[in-house]
Amino acid sequence: MNLADVARRAGVSSATASRALSHHPHVAAATRERVWRAARELEYVASPDATGLARGTTGRVAVVVPHLARWWFGAALEGLSGALRAAGLDLLLYRLGDSVDRQTFFDELPARRRADAVVLLGFGVDERERERLDRIGVGIVAAGTRVGSHPSVSIDEYAAGRQAMDHLLHLGHRRIGMIVAADPEFDLAQPAGRSGAYRTALADAGIRPDPDLTATVTWSPECGARAMSELLGLADPPTAVYAHSDEIALGALRTLRRAGYRVPEDVSVIGIDDHPLAAITDLSTVAQPAAEQGELAARLVLAGLAGEPVEPLVTVPTRLVIRGTSGRPPGRGAS
Amino acid sequence: MNLADVARRAGVSSATASRALSHHPHVAAATRERVWRAARELEYVASPDATGLARGTTGRVAVVVPHLARWWFGAALEGLSGALRAAGLDLLLYRLGDSVDRQTFFDELPARRRADAVVLLGFGVDERERERLDRIGVGIVAAGTRVGSHPSVSIDEYAAGRQAMDHLLHLGHRRIGMIVAADPEFDLAQPAGRSGAYRTALADAGIRPDPDLTATVTWSPECGARAMSELLGLADPPTAVYAHSDEIALGALRTLRRAGYRVPEDVSVIGIDDHPLAAITDLSTVAQPAAEQGELAARLVLAGLAGEPVEPLVTVPTRLVIRGTSGRPPGRGAS
DNA sequence: ACCCGTCCTGGAAGCGTTTGCGGTCAGAGA
DNA sequence: TCTCTGACCGCAAACGCTTCCAGGACGGGT
């Protein structure tokens, strides 16, 4: 069961056994083979605790997420876990459900000494938290957002927003609503870029933004539905709606259909994400590769661990996906 | 940084420091206080590796999942992680993406010696795998499925299926289609109960099942859409469809709408899960508490670790949620 | 035949905790 | 005042692995 047992069975010292098993040079081929055979016969597995103690490294990386049930997080985590597993690293998952969890996490830093690196998945941290985080003493990588000057991988939020907005503008829409997806507990950092795109896109098209056309809600389909109701209640409702996420957009869609509006004949809708349900709902959107972002984050971690230089800011491309919920505004007929 | 440093600063031996920090009895109150203060000042965090080595326990729980991006898994994992965190246990995540991952996982048992318990989230294992699993040497708990005689928490798949089917039958449907959600890689174990419910419900209603009315697909909305096309292509298409999951049902819904069928006037649809998008899509379904299942699984783990007797089979209730996609069959008018 | 590298291997010292065992010391009972 | 009983505390041995350091064997060059 232990290294000593393997060594005994192979007739060598535990030092040699250790070297043989971890592919060190300077071990005779025959010896190496004997040790490996003994290990196999005994079904030997090294104790990671002992290894960690001796080597000063844990073989684990901590991943911190605010949510798990939302599509983006699950998908990103899939990419991340796959790449880490391939590299033989274990994944320690910390979910910070609410501000209490969050507070204690940054106060106590439970991940300390338990991982060789930390990945922040999809949420921003404030100044104080970043300062705490630095005390954790290991490399930090962010995915889906930028965190200070740490290496990070994400989409260009602004560009993604522009793709959505420009699409609506090209279709001829002038009165465009926006549903902002914010999170009361977690600064997702995405809203800024996505909202900025809204404003500048309008400005570039020579349209003065109407503050009434912006609704801010928390991240859930129900809220998207409510926000849409608000927008429809305006004296002069929008002919198109740009939602910060597909989940929100789907909620908005529901409200529109319920209220008897035709989509896209009366109102166009576009989201961001390319959620799996967007395809079957025929929702126009801006696709972002979630799993790939997770995977790239893992690569940054690996590079950092290997002491290689790491690309500080990786940006993955987004892609406009035009489906059935976006069309020309009413009263303009198809070309 | 180390225990020795804390001990030195508090003017005691590291043995005493250790006892004081882990709330052992037979430590003078004053001493304990001094040690704690020193620890706080030094921001001391015990090395889990060293602790694990000395104590023979890891403080970690391995969680094995086949998917992450699907709602149920994310939600269950949320419940699980919350409860484990509250108990001070770390969560080690192993995602088995495909049969290759799966094979190597069961061959090499990487979780061995790295966790005090293993939770199998939402997938069944075959005989060989179970036999391998037992060699892992720690407690095993299953959630969302049953695994041998290990403690497990899940819904009553059969009962859930009956709730859905009986609802459709009560509405007067006689020709009911079923879309089975299977997984080529993972035996989800759910199909059996859910399909069984279909057959016995029909039998109890005196209806002979028509094999053409059953479509088996893998678990994704697109497949649900395709399966629905198949059913609609039948000479005598169903007036209602019972889908094994909401995701499938949503796909089916899309096909129906595209094909110009009205829901529920022409065709009724019901799923299982109560996916967050089911509410906004107005999909009738059978709700199952995903997060709660995860949380209960964590409790089983905790009980097992504490040496308490653990309930072997926990069943959580499901609930029929009638929304807008289920109604009376055509040609029978509202009562 | 001798010396000197080169390879391989073993001894042993950590890595940071926990914990069994024994020692010290103060207070209580006689 | 003397012993005895506990409460506290420290010593040192694990826990299972890695790695530095040095020793032994062996072959080739002189």
PDB file of C-alpha atoms in Angstrom, chain A residues 10 174 208 214 242:
ATOM      1  CA  ALA A  10      10.901  -4.611  -5.735  1.00  0.00           C
ATOM      2  CA  ARG A 174     -33.959  53.550 -33.906  1.00  0.00           C
ATOM      3  CA  ARG A 208     -29.939  60.231 -28.192  1.00  0.00           C
ATOM      4  CA  THR A 214     -32.987  50.972 -20.012  1.00  0.00           C
ATOM      5  CA  TYR A 242     -30.970  44.271 -26.512  1.00  0.00           C
TER       6      TYR A 242
END
